[in-house]
PDB file of C-alpha atoms and ligand atoms in Angstrom:
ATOM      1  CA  UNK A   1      86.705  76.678  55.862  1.00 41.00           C
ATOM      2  CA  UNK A   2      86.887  80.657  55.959  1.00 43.00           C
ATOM      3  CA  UNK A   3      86.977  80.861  59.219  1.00 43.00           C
ATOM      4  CA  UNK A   4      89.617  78.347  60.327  1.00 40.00           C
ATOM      5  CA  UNK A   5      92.089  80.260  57.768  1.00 49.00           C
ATOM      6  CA  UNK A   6      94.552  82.747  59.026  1.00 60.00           C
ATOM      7  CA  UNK A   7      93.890  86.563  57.433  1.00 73.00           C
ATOM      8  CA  UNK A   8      97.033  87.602  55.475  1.00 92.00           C
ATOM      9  CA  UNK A   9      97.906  90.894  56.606  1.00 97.00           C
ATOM     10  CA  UNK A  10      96.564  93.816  53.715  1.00 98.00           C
ATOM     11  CA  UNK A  11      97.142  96.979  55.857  1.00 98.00           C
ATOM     12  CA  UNK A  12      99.797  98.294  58.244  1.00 98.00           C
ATOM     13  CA  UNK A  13      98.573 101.015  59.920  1.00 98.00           C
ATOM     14  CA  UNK A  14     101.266 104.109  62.376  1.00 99.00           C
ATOM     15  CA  UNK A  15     100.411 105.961  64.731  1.00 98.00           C
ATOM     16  CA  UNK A  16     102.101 109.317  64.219  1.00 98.00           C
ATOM     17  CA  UNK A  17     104.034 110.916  66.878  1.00 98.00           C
ATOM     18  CA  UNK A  18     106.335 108.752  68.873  1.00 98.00           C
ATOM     19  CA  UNK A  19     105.830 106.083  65.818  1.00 98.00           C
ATOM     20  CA  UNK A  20     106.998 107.823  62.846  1.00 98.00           C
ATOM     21  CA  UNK A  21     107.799 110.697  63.625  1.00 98.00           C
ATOM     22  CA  UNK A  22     110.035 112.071  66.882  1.00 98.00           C
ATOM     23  CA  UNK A  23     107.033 113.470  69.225  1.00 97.00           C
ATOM     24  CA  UNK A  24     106.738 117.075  69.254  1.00 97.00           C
ATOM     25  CA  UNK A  25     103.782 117.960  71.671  1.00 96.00           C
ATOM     26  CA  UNK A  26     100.848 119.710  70.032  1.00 96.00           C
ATOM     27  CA  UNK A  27     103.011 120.229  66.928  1.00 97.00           C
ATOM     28  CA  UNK A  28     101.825 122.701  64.301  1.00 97.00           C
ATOM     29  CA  UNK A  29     104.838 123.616  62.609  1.00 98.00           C
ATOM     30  CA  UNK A  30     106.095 121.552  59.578  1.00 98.00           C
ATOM     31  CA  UNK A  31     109.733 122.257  60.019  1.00 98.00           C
ATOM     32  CA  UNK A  32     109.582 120.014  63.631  1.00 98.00           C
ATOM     33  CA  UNK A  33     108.484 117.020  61.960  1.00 98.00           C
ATOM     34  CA  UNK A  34     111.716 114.277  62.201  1.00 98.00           C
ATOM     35  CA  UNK A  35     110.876 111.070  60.992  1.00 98.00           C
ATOM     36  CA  UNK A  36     112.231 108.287  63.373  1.00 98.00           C
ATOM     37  CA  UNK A  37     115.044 106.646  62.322  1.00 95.00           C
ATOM     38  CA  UNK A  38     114.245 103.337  59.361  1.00 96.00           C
ATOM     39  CA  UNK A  39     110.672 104.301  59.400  1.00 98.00           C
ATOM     40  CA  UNK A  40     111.186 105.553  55.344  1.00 98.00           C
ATOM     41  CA  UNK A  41     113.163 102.345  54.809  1.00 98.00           C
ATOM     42  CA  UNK A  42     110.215 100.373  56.490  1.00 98.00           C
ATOM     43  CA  UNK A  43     107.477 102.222  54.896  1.00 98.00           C
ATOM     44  CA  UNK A  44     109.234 102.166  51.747  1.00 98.00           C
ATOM     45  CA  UNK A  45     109.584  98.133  52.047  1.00 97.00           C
ATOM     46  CA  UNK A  46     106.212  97.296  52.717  1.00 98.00           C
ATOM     47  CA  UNK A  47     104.799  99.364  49.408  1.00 98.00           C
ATOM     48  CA  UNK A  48     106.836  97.364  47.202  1.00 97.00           C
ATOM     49  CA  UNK A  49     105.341  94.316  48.954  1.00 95.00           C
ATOM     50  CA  UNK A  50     102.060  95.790  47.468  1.00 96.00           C
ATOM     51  CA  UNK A  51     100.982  96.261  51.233  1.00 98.00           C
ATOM     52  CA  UNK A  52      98.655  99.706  52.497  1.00 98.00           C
ATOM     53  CA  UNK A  53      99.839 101.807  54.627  1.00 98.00           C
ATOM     54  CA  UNK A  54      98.254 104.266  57.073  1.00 98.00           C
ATOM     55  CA  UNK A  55      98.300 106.868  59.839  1.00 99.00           C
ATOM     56  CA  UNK A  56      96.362 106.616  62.489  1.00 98.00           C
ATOM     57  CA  UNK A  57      96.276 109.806  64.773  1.00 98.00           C
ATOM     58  CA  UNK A  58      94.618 111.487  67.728  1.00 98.00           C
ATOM     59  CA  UNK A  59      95.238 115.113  67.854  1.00 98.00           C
ATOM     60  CA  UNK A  60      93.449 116.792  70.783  1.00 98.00           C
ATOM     61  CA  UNK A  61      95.224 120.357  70.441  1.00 98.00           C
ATOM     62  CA  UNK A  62      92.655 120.906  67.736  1.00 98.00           C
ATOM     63  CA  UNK A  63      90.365 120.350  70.467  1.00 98.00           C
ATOM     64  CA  UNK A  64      92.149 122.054  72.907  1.00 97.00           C
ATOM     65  CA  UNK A  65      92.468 125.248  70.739  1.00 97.00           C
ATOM     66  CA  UNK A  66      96.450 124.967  70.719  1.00 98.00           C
ATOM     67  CA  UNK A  67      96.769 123.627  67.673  1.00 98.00           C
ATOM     68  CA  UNK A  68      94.457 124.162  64.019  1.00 98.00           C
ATOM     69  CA  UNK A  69      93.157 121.616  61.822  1.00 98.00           C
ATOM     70  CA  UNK A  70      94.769 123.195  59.128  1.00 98.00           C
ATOM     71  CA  UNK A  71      98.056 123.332  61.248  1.00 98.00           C
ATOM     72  CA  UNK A  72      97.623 118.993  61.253  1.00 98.00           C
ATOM     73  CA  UNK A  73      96.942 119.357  57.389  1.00 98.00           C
ATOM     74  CA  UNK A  74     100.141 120.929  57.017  1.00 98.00           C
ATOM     75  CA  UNK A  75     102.027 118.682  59.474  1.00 98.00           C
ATOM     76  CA  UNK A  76     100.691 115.578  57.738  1.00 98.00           C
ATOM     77  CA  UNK A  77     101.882 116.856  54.302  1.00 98.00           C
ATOM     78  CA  UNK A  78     105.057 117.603  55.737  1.00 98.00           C
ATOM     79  CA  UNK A  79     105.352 113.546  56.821  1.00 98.00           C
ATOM     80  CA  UNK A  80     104.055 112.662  53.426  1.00 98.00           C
ATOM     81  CA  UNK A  81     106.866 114.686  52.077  1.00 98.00           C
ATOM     82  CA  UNK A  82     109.759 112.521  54.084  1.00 98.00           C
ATOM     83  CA  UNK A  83     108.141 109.774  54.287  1.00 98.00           C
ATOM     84  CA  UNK A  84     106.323 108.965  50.986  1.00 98.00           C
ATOM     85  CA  UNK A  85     102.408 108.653  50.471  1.00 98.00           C
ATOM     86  CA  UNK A  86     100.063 106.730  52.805  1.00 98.00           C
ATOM     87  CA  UNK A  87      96.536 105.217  51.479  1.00 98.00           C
ATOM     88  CA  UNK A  88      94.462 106.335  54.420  1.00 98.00           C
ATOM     89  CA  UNK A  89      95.024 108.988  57.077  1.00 98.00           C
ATOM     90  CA  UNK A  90      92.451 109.105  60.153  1.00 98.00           C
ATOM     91  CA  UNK A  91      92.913 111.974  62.565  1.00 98.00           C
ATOM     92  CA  UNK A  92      90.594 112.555  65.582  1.00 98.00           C
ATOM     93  CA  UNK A  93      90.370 116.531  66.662  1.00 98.00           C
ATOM     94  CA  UNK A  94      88.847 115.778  70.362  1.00 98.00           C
ATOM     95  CA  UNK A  95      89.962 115.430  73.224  1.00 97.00           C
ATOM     96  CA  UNK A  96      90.115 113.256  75.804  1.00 94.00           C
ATOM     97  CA  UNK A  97      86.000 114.638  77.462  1.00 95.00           C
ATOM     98  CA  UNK A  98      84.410 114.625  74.160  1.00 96.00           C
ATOM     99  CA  UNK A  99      83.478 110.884  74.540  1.00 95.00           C
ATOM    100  CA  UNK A 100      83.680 110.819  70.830  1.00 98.00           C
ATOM    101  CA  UNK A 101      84.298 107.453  69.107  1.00 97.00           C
ATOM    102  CA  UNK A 102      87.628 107.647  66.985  1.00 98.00           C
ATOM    103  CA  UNK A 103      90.136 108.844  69.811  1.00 98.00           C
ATOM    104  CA  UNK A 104      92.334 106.116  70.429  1.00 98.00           C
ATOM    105  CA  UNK A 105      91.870 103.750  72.338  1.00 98.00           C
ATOM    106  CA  UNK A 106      88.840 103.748  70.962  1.00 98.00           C
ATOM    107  CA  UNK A 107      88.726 101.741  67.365  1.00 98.00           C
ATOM    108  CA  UNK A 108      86.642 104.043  65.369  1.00 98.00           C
ATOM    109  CA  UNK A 109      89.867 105.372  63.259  1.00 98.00           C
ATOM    110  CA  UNK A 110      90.798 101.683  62.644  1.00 98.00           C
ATOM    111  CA  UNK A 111      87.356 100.654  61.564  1.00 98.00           C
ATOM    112  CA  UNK A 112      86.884 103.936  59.255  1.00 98.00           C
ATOM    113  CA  UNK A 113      90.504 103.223  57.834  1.00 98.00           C
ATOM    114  CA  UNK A 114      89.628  99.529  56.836  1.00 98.00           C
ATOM    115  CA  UNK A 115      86.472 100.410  55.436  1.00 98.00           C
ATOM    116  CA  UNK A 116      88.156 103.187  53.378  1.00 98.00           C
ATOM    117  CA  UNK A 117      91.000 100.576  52.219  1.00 98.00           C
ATOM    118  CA  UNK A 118      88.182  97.960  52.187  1.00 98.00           C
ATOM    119  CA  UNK A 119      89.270  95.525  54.127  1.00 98.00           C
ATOM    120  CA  UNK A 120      88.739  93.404  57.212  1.00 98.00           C
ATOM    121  CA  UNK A 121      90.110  94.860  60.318  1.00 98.00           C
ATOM    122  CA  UNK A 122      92.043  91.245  61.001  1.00 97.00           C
ATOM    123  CA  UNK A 123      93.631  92.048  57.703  1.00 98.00           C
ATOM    124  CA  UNK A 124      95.372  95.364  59.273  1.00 98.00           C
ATOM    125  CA  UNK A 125      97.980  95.887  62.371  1.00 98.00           C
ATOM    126  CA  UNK A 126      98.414  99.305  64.129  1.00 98.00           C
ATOM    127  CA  UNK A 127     101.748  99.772  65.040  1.00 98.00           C
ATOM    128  CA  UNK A 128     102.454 102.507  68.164  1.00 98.00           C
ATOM    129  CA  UNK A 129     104.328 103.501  70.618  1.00 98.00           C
ATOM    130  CA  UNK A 130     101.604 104.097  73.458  1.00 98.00           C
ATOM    131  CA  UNK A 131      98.989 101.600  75.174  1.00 98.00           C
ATOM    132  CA  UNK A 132      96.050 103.595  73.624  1.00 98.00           C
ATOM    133  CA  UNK A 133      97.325 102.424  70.162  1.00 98.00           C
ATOM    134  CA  UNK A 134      97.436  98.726  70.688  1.00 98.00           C
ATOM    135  CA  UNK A 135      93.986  99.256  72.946  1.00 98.00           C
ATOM    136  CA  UNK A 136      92.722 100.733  69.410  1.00 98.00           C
ATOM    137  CA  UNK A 137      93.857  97.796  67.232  1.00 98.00           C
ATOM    138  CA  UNK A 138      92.497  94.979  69.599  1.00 98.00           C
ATOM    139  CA  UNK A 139      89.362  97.023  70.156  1.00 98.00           C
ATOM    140  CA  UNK A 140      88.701  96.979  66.378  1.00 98.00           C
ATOM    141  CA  UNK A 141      89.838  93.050  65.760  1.00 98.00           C
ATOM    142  CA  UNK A 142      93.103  94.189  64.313  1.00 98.00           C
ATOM    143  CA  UNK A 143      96.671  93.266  65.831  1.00 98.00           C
ATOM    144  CA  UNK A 144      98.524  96.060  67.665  1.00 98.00           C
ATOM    145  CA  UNK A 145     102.047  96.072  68.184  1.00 98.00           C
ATOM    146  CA  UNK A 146     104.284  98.436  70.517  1.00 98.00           C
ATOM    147  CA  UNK A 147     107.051  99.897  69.482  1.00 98.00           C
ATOM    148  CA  UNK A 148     108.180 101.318  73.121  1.00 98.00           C
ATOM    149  CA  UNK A 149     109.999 105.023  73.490  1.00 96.00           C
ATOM    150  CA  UNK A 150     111.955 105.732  76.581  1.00 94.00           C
ATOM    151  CA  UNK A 151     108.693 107.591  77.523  1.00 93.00           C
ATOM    152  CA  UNK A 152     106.499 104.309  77.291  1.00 96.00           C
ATOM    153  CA  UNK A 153     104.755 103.795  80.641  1.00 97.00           C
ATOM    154  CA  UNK A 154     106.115 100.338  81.448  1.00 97.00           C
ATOM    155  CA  UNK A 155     102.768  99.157  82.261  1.00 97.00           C
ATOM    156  CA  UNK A 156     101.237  99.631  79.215  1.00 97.00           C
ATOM    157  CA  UNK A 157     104.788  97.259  77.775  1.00 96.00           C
ATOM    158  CA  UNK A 158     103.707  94.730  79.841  1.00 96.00           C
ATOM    159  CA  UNK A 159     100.043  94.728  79.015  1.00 95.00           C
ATOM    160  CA  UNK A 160     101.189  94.492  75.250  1.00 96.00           C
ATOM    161  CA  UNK A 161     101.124  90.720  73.137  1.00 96.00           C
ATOM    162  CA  UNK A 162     103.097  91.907  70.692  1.00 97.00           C
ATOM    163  CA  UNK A 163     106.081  94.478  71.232  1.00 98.00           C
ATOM    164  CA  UNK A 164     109.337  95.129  69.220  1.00 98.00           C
ATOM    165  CA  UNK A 165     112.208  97.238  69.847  1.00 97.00           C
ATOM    166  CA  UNK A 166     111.813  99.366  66.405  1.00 98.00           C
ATOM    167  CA  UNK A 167     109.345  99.487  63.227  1.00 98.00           C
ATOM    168  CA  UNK A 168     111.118  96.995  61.059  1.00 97.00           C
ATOM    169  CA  UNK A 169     111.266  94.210  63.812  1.00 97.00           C
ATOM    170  CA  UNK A 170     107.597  95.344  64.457  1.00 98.00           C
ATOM    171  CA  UNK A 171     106.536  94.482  60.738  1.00 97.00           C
ATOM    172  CA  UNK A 172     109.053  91.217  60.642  1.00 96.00           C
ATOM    173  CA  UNK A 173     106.829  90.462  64.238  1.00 96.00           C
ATOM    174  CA  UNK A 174     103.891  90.820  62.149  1.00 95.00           C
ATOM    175  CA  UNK A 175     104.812  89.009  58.760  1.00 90.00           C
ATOM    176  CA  UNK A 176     105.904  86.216  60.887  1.00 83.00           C
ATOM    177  CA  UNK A 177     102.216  86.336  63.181  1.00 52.00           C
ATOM    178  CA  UNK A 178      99.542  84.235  62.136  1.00 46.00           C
TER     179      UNK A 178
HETATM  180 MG1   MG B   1     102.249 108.131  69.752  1.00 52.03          MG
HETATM  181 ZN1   ZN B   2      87.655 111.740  68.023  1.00 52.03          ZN
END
């Protein structure tokens, strides 16, 4: 029966800064953008398995006024440059008061990527480094896994199911999850 069968995982989905790349606060400048170290291995791994890939982002200095839209644009180009192409990218302008319902942890970026990659959301993961990440993925009926920074809150490490030390033990975590 359908529902009795584990979903095989279609999509892994990043958060951005703090995930992929080293977190630069409200960055708009494509010559800050440092990919973390193994996330191009990783990346580069799970294409060749055939598997999609995503970024899942919240950037409230658009909101804020700190930061542009087209300042993200460039940003995200920038990753795509070191990092190789991703099949979806979701980024969510507002801030934190705008109620609106794609900031993390809200799950409206997960949803809209899955329904862009057209899958089920218990066919994708979110990997990220903050609570609001894994709060997105659950909220949306995909798995979240943390990948903690020194900056973490160690709350939100002990609230996680699922956390690994770095990206590729994240993905091994998640090829090895029912
Ligand atoms: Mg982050
Ligand atoms: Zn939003």
């Amino acid at each position: 029966m359908e529902s009795s069968e584990t979903s095989k995982l279609r999509a892994v989905l990043f958060d951005r800064d703090g995930t992929l790349v080293v977190d630069v606060p409200y960055n708009g400048d494509p010559g800050k953008v440092r990919p973390v170290a193994g996330a191009k291995a990783v990346l580069d791994s799970l294409r060749a398995d055939g598997m999609a890939t995503g970024v899942i982002t919240n950037q409230s200095g658009i909101a804020r006024g700190l930061i542009t839209a087209e300042d993200v644009a460039k940003v995200n180009a920038r990753v795509e440059e070191l990092l190789g192409p991703f099949d979806v990218w979701e980024v969510c302008p507002h801030s934190e008061q705008d109620g609106c319902a794609c900031r993390k942890p809200a799950p409206g970026m997960v949803h809209s990527a899955c329904r862009k990659l057209g899958i089920s959301e218990s066919e994708a993961a979110l990997i990220g480094d903050i609570g609001a990440d894994v709060g997105a993925a659950e909220a949306a009926g995909a798995t979240g896994v943390l990948v903690p920074t020194p900056v973490t809150r160690t709350e939100e490490v002990g609230a996680a199911r699922l956390v690994a030390p770095d990206l590729a033990s994240a993905v091994g975590l998640l090829q090895g999850t029912p």
